[in-house]
Amino acid sequence: MQYTWKDIEQHVAACTHCLLSRTRHRPVMGRGNHQADIMLIAEAPGGQEDQQGIPFVGQSGEILDRLLQDCGLDRKELYITNILKCHPPGNRDPKEEEKEACFLYLKYETFLLKPRIIVCLGRVAAQRIISQDFRITRQHGTWIYRKNCALTATYHPSAILRDSSKYETTKEDFMKIVKKRAEFV
Ligand code: URA
């Protein structure tokens, strides 16, 4: 049987696969254009996302929107999701068992979307999706290819909040994404 977006959303909404289901306010399903060729994958919802049930609505979201705008991209043309669909208390790193419990949802999202480009935002996503030993400071902006998909990683917007000098580097990585997309059309 082929799952639909609605099916995934309903499963995420009712999920109790890990203990985060006891502390979350709202699970945060990925959002965006279901025809998008670019999929952004970040780490886990923050506090504001947990309240609203929408990815990147807090301060990190503002930075992300600015980056996208500076590169001529718009959230509405992308699909944005997280490795974890529930907020880890205190914004701690996701635990292994939480990442594993949630991974099936990301698999279904990716299967339905079939993106040409996957962009991991930050170390946690890059190490789960690209390779376990991915070093974000050394390898951001580089590409690997799997089947029909080009994968890259850049800094998480929250890293820019902590260190604004990373903005330009991240913007350069996003410009590479725009260029890569142009190769596919
Ligand atoms: N940080 C993330 O990794 N994901 C969000 O959705 C918001 C903040």
Short mmCIF file of C-alpha atoms and ligand atoms in Angstrom, two decimals:
data_model
loop_
_atom_site.label_atom_id
_atom_site.label_comp_id
_atom_site.label_asym_id
_atom_site.label_seq_id
_atom_site.Cartn_x
_atom_site.Cartn_y
_atom_site.Cartn_z
CA MET A 1 0.00 0.00 0.00
CA GLN A 2 1.21 3.48 -0.86
CA TYR A 3 1.09 5.99 1.99
CA THR A 4 -0.14 9.51 1.24
CA TRP A 5 1.00 12.80 2.80
CA LYS A 6 -2.18 12.76 4.84
CA ASP A 7 -1.39 9.28 6.19
CA ILE A 8 2.08 10.37 7.32
CA GLU A 9 0.70 13.49 8.92
CA GLN A 10 -1.87 11.47 10.85
CA HIS A 11 0.76 8.97 12.05
CA VAL A 12 3.07 11.78 13.17
CA ALA A 13 0.20 13.52 14.97
CA ALA A 14 -0.56 10.38 16.99
CA CYS A 15 3.00 9.07 17.34
CA THR A 16 4.13 7.58 20.66
CA HIS A 17 7.24 5.78 19.36
CA CYS A 18 9.55 7.55 21.78
CA LEU A 19 9.41 9.38 25.12
CA LEU A 20 9.35 12.81 23.47
CA SER A 21 5.67 12.14 22.84
CA ARG A 22 5.14 12.67 26.59
CA THR A 23 6.78 16.09 26.73
CA ARG A 24 5.95 17.62 23.34
CA HIS A 25 3.08 20.06 22.95
CA ARG A 26 2.62 19.46 19.25
CA PRO A 27 4.43 17.19 16.84
CA VAL A 28 5.92 19.10 13.92
CA MET A 29 5.36 17.44 10.57
CA GLY A 30 7.42 18.70 7.61
CA ARG A 31 5.85 21.49 5.58
CA GLY A 32 6.01 23.02 2.20
CA ASN A 33 5.53 22.29 -1.43
CA HIS A 34 4.86 18.61 -2.14
CA GLN A 35 6.21 19.16 -5.68
CA ALA A 36 9.44 20.75 -4.40
CA ASP A 37 12.73 19.68 -5.95
CA ILE A 38 14.63 20.85 -2.86
CA MET A 39 14.16 19.29 0.59
CA LEU A 40 15.70 20.92 3.67
CA ILE A 41 16.27 18.61 6.63
CA ALA A 42 17.11 20.10 10.02
CA GLU A 43 17.48 18.63 13.48
CA ALA A 44 14.38 18.92 15.60
CA PRO A 45 11.65 21.45 16.39
CA GLY A 46 12.55 24.22 18.83
CA GLY A 47 10.32 25.64 21.56
CA GLN A 48 8.24 27.89 19.31
CA GLU A 49 7.80 25.15 16.73
CA ASP A 50 6.62 22.87 19.55
CA GLN A 51 3.96 25.43 20.48
CA GLN A 52 2.76 26.03 16.93
CA GLY A 53 3.33 22.65 15.27
CA ILE A 54 5.10 24.30 12.31
CA PRO A 55 8.81 24.02 11.42
CA PHE A 56 11.06 27.08 11.60
CA VAL A 57 8.65 29.65 13.00
CA GLY A 58 11.06 30.94 15.64
CA GLN A 59 14.27 32.99 15.41
CA SER A 60 16.01 30.30 13.35
CA GLY A 61 13.13 30.53 10.90
CA GLU A 62 13.70 34.26 10.49
CA ILE A 63 17.35 33.64 9.63
CA LEU A 64 16.38 30.85 7.25
CA ASP A 65 13.89 33.09 5.46
CA ARG A 66 16.52 35.84 5.13
CA LEU A 67 19.00 33.38 3.65
CA LEU A 68 16.44 32.06 1.21
CA GLN A 69 15.40 35.54 0.18
CA ASP A 70 19.03 36.62 -0.33
CA CYS A 71 19.46 33.70 -2.71
CA GLY A 72 16.22 34.24 -4.61
CA LEU A 73 14.49 31.28 -3.01
CA ASP A 74 11.17 31.13 -1.24
CA ARG A 75 9.97 28.78 1.47
CA LYS A 76 6.83 28.13 -0.57
CA GLU A 77 8.82 26.38 -3.28
CA LEU A 78 10.70 24.09 -0.85
CA TYR A 79 9.86 21.28 1.53
CA ILE A 80 11.25 21.69 5.06
CA THR A 81 11.38 18.98 7.67
CA ASN A 82 13.34 17.70 10.65
CA ILE A 83 15.00 14.43 11.69
CA LEU A 84 12.85 14.50 14.84
CA LYS A 85 9.22 15.55 14.66
CA CYS A 86 9.06 16.34 18.40
CA HIS A 87 10.89 18.96 20.44
CA PRO A 88 13.66 17.64 22.71
CA PRO A 89 13.32 19.43 26.08
CA GLY A 90 15.85 22.21 26.54
CA ASN A 91 16.85 21.89 22.86
CA ARG A 92 19.26 19.08 23.75
CA ASP A 93 20.72 16.93 20.97
CA PRO A 94 18.40 14.16 19.78
CA LYS A 95 19.13 10.75 21.31
CA GLU A 96 19.94 7.78 19.06
CA GLU A 97 16.71 6.00 19.95
CA GLU A 98 14.70 9.13 19.15
CA LYS A 99 16.34 9.48 15.73
CA GLU A 100 15.68 5.82 14.98
CA ALA A 101 12.07 5.98 16.19
CA CYS A 102 11.40 8.95 13.90
CA PHE A 103 13.38 7.90 10.86
CA LEU A 104 10.56 6.08 9.12
CA TYR A 105 8.59 9.32 8.82
CA LEU A 106 11.51 11.01 7.08
CA LYS A 107 11.84 8.01 4.79
CA TYR A 108 8.20 8.28 3.74
CA GLU A 109 8.47 12.05 3.27
CA THR A 110 11.52 11.56 1.05
CA PHE A 111 9.86 8.73 -0.86
CA LEU A 112 6.77 10.81 -1.60
CA LEU A 113 8.66 14.01 -2.43
CA LYS A 114 11.49 12.46 -4.50
CA PRO A 115 13.64 15.59 -4.20
CA ARG A 116 16.52 16.25 -6.63
CA ILE A 117 18.42 18.09 -3.89
CA ILE A 118 18.60 17.38 -0.16
CA VAL A 119 20.11 20.04 2.08
CA CYS A 120 21.02 19.05 5.64
CA LEU A 121 20.94 21.98 8.02
CA GLY A 122 23.57 21.40 10.68
CA ARG A 123 25.68 18.57 12.04
CA VAL A 124 22.93 16.36 13.44
CA ALA A 125 21.08 16.11 10.12
CA ALA A 126 24.30 15.79 8.08
CA GLN A 127 25.58 12.97 10.29
CA ARG A 128 22.29 11.10 10.10
CA ILE A 129 21.72 11.59 6.37
CA ILE A 130 25.11 12.00 4.67
CA SER A 131 27.67 10.19 6.81
CA GLN A 132 28.22 9.48 10.48
CA ASP A 133 31.57 11.25 10.54
CA PHE A 134 30.45 14.34 8.59
CA ARG A 135 32.34 17.45 9.79
CA ILE A 136 30.15 20.46 9.16
CA THR A 137 32.99 23.01 9.49
CA ARG A 138 35.14 21.21 6.90
CA GLN A 139 32.57 19.64 4.60
CA HIS A 140 29.71 22.16 4.38
CA GLY A 141 28.93 23.08 0.79
CA THR A 142 30.29 19.81 -0.63
CA TRP A 143 28.13 17.37 -2.61
CA ILE A 144 27.50 13.66 -2.71
CA TYR A 145 25.12 11.85 -5.04
CA ARG A 146 22.68 9.05 -4.32
CA LYS A 147 20.47 7.67 -7.05
CA ASN A 148 18.88 10.76 -8.61
CA CYS A 149 19.57 13.04 -5.69
CA ALA A 150 22.37 15.49 -4.87
CA LEU A 151 23.00 15.92 -1.14
CA THR A 152 24.80 18.69 0.68
CA ALA A 153 24.93 20.28 4.12
CA THR A 154 25.38 23.73 5.52
CA TYR A 155 25.21 25.39 8.93
CA HIS A 156 22.00 25.29 10.89
CA PRO A 157 20.41 28.77 11.18
CA SER A 158 20.81 28.56 14.97
CA ALA A 159 24.60 28.40 14.45
CA ILE A 160 24.29 31.76 12.69
CA LEU A 161 22.33 33.10 15.67
CA ARG A 162 25.29 32.16 17.87
CA ASP A 163 27.93 33.39 15.41
CA SER A 164 26.76 35.89 12.82
CA SER A 165 30.01 35.56 10.82
CA LYS A 166 28.63 32.23 9.56
CA TYR A 167 25.88 34.02 7.65
CA GLU A 168 27.96 34.76 4.55
CA THR A 169 29.41 31.24 4.40
CA THR A 170 25.94 29.75 4.67
CA LYS A 171 24.67 32.12 2.00
CA GLU A 172 27.48 30.96 -0.31
CA ASP A 173 26.39 27.35 0.31
CA PHE A 174 22.81 28.27 -0.56
CA MET A 175 24.00 29.96 -3.75
CA LYS A 176 25.67 26.64 -4.68
CA ILE A 177 22.30 24.98 -4.15
CA VAL A 178 20.65 27.43 -6.53
CA LYS A 179 23.37 26.67 -9.10
CA LYS A 180 23.00 22.93 -8.64
CA ARG A 181 19.28 23.20 -9.18
CA ALA A 182 19.90 25.03 -12.47
CA GLU A 183 22.00 22.05 -13.65
CA PHE A 184 18.93 19.84 -13.38
CA VAL A 185 16.56 21.88 -15.55
N1 URA B 1 15.42 24.18 14.52
C1 URA B 1 15.27 23.03 13.82
O1 URA B 1 16.19 22.23 13.69
N2 URA B 1 14.07 22.80 13.28
C2 URA B 1 13.05 23.63 13.38
O2 URA B 1 12.00 23.33 12.84
C3 URA B 1 13.25 24.82 14.10
C4 URA B 1 14.43 25.08 14.67
#
